[in-house]
Amino acid sequence: MAGSDINSVTLVGRLTRDAELSYLQSGTAVAAMSVAVNRSRKDGEQWVSEVNYFDISYFGKPAETLKQYLTKGKQIAVQGSLKQDRWEKDGQKFSKIRIMANSIELLGGRSDGNPGQQAGGYTPRPASQNYQAADSSAPDESFGGDNGGFPEDIPF
């Protein structure tokens, strides 16, 4: 069946180093990074943790935009395809597989950066949506600070 091959990968892991940004001769940005993916498996009666490492290449404007957030230890989700690089050195053949990312999403809690930012669609939150300081005199609307349009004295 011609045309039925599929090359797709989705990984969630943590960056093993800060992303390195470089540029091709064409001017296209390339962010290079490596991600560690933990996996637990049962070996007899015990659970064993296994770590796999994958190199990732991410291209274009999204790579430039996200580079500052792609720091060691950051948890990310990567979607893309596998690419096998082959070369020969001193008569010996080598090969390496890396992930060509189509999208990268930043994951983790608030202390781990801003969660849910996706490359290509990343937009910083407008200042009006930032959390207010605890000593702010503005009402907390999430708890009905505007009184929900009801008078303060509800007769019942």
Protein backbone atom coordinates (compact mmCIF):
# COMPACT_ATOMS: atom_id res chain seq x y z
CA MET A 1 0.00 0.00 0.00
CA ALA A 2 1.75 3.13 -1.17
CA GLY A 3 1.34 6.23 0.95
CA SER A 4 0.24 4.43 4.12
CA ASP A 5 3.45 4.98 6.11
CA ILE A 6 3.15 6.96 9.33
CA ASN A 7 5.95 8.78 11.12
CA SER A 8 4.50 10.50 14.18
CA VAL A 9 5.70 10.81 17.75
CA THR A 10 4.35 12.46 20.92
CA LEU A 11 6.50 12.68 24.03
CA VAL A 12 6.23 14.30 27.45
CA GLY A 13 9.47 14.72 29.36
CA ARG A 14 11.89 17.16 30.95
CA LEU A 15 14.62 19.11 29.20
CA THR A 16 18.11 17.90 30.09
CA ARG A 17 19.71 21.25 29.16
CA ASP A 18 18.74 24.73 28.03
CA ALA A 19 17.73 24.90 24.37
CA GLU A 20 20.45 26.20 22.06
CA LEU A 21 19.37 28.54 19.28
CA SER A 22 21.24 28.70 15.97
CA TYR A 23 20.41 29.80 12.45
CA LEU A 24 20.60 28.02 9.11
CA GLN A 25 22.20 29.81 6.14
CA SER A 26 18.67 30.61 4.98
CA GLY A 27 18.12 32.55 8.24
CA THR A 28 15.71 30.00 9.71
CA ALA A 29 16.04 29.61 13.47
CA VAL A 30 16.72 26.15 14.92
CA ALA A 31 16.35 25.32 18.61
CA ALA A 32 18.25 22.18 19.63
CA MET A 33 17.41 20.45 22.90
CA SER A 34 17.30 17.09 24.60
CA VAL A 35 14.46 15.61 26.64
CA ALA A 36 14.50 12.83 29.23
CA VAL A 37 11.43 10.60 29.31
CA ASN A 38 10.90 8.43 32.40
CA ARG A 39 9.14 5.11 32.16
CA SER A 40 8.30 2.62 34.87
CA ARG A 41 8.02 -1.06 34.13
CA LYS A 42 7.55 -4.12 36.26
CA ASP A 43 10.53 -6.46 36.55
CA GLY A 44 9.28 -9.49 38.46
CA GLU A 45 7.73 -8.14 41.65
CA GLN A 46 9.52 -4.77 41.56
CA TRP A 47 8.89 -1.62 39.60
CA VAL A 48 11.98 -0.38 37.75
CA SER A 49 12.42 3.18 36.49
CA GLU A 50 13.94 3.56 33.05
CA VAL A 51 15.04 6.83 31.42
CA ASN A 52 15.32 7.44 27.68
CA TYR A 53 16.90 10.54 26.13
CA PHE A 54 15.84 12.09 22.83
CA ASP A 55 17.34 14.95 20.81
CA ILE A 56 14.86 17.45 19.40
CA SER A 57 15.10 20.07 16.65
CA TYR A 58 12.51 22.83 16.43
CA PHE A 59 12.47 25.31 13.56
CA GLY A 60 11.26 28.80 12.70
CA LYS A 61 9.75 31.72 14.59
CA PRO A 62 8.16 29.48 17.26
CA ALA A 63 11.66 28.22 18.15
CA GLU A 64 12.85 31.82 18.65
CA THR A 65 9.77 32.70 20.70
CA LEU A 66 9.94 29.70 23.05
CA LYS A 67 13.74 29.53 23.43
CA GLN A 68 13.71 31.64 26.61
CA TYR A 69 11.28 29.19 28.26
CA LEU A 70 13.05 26.01 27.14
CA THR A 71 15.31 25.66 30.15
CA LYS A 72 16.83 22.66 31.90
CA GLY A 73 14.26 20.76 33.97
CA LYS A 74 11.23 22.28 32.21
CA GLN A 75 8.54 19.72 31.39
CA ILE A 76 7.39 19.84 27.76
CA ALA A 77 5.12 17.96 25.39
CA VAL A 78 6.53 17.46 21.90
CA GLN A 79 4.71 16.41 18.75
CA GLY A 80 6.63 15.71 15.59
CA SER A 81 8.29 13.05 13.48
CA LEU A 82 11.43 10.95 13.64
CA LYS A 83 14.42 11.63 11.38
CA GLN A 84 17.42 9.37 11.01
CA ASP A 85 20.75 11.08 10.38
CA ARG A 86 23.46 8.88 8.85
CA TRP A 87 27.14 9.66 8.40
CA GLU A 88 30.50 7.99 8.06
CA LYS A 89 33.65 8.85 9.99
CA ASP A 90 37.01 7.11 9.61
CA GLY A 91 35.33 4.33 7.62
CA GLN A 92 32.80 3.62 10.37
CA LYS A 93 29.09 4.19 9.78
CA PHE A 94 27.03 6.06 12.36
CA SER A 95 23.36 6.80 12.73
CA LYS A 96 21.27 8.86 15.11
CA ILE A 97 17.53 9.38 15.39
CA ARG A 98 16.14 12.74 16.45
CA ILE A 99 12.71 14.28 16.72
CA MET A 100 11.76 17.01 14.27
CA ALA A 101 9.22 18.91 16.37
CA ASN A 102 6.06 20.33 14.79
CA SER A 103 4.87 21.76 18.10
CA ILE A 104 6.12 22.10 21.66
CA GLU A 105 3.88 22.81 24.61
CA LEU A 106 5.22 23.99 27.95
CA LEU A 107 3.83 22.00 30.87
CA GLY A 108 4.10 22.18 34.64
CA GLY A 109 2.70 24.22 37.48
CA ARG A 110 2.87 27.94 38.13
CA SER A 111 6.28 27.62 39.78
CA ASP A 112 7.51 25.93 36.62
CA GLY A 113 6.63 28.87 34.36
CA ASN A 114 3.35 29.62 32.63
CA PRO A 115 1.56 26.34 31.90
CA GLY A 116 -0.15 25.47 28.67
CA GLN A 117 1.77 27.77 26.35
CA GLN A 118 1.99 26.26 22.92
CA ALA A 119 4.53 27.23 20.33
CA GLY A 120 3.09 29.09 17.43
CA GLY A 121 0.05 30.03 19.48
CA TYR A 122 1.89 31.48 22.47
CA THR A 123 0.67 34.87 23.59
CA PRO A 124 1.60 36.38 26.93
CA ARG A 125 -1.40 37.01 29.15
CA PRO A 126 -2.51 40.68 29.02
CA ALA A 127 -1.70 42.66 32.17
CA SER A 128 -5.42 43.01 32.89
CA GLN A 129 -5.61 39.24 33.42
CA ASN A 130 -2.68 39.04 35.83
CA TYR A 131 -3.41 38.07 39.40
CA GLN A 132 -3.93 40.96 41.79
CA ALA A 133 -1.81 41.39 44.89
CA ALA A 134 -3.42 40.27 48.16
CA ASP A 135 -3.43 43.83 49.52
CA SER A 136 -5.15 45.23 46.43
CA SER A 137 -8.23 47.31 47.12
CA ALA A 138 -9.97 45.98 43.97
CA PRO A 139 -12.76 43.50 44.71
CA ASP A 140 -12.13 39.82 44.08
CA GLU A 141 -14.70 39.13 41.36
CA SER A 142 -14.18 35.38 41.53
CA PHE A 143 -15.90 35.43 44.94
CA GLY A 144 -18.73 37.74 43.94
CA GLY A 145 -16.89 40.96 44.86
CA ASP A 146 -19.33 42.90 42.68
CA ASN A 147 -22.21 41.56 44.83
CA GLY A 148 -23.52 39.74 41.78
CA GLY A 149 -25.91 42.68 41.17
CA PHE A 150 -27.80 41.88 44.38
CA PRO A 151 -28.43 44.39 47.15
CA GLU A 152 -26.47 43.79 50.35
CA ASP A 153 -29.61 43.27 52.43
CA ILE A 154 -31.51 40.29 51.09
CA PRO A 155 -34.75 39.98 53.06
CA PHE A 156 -35.26 36.35 54.06
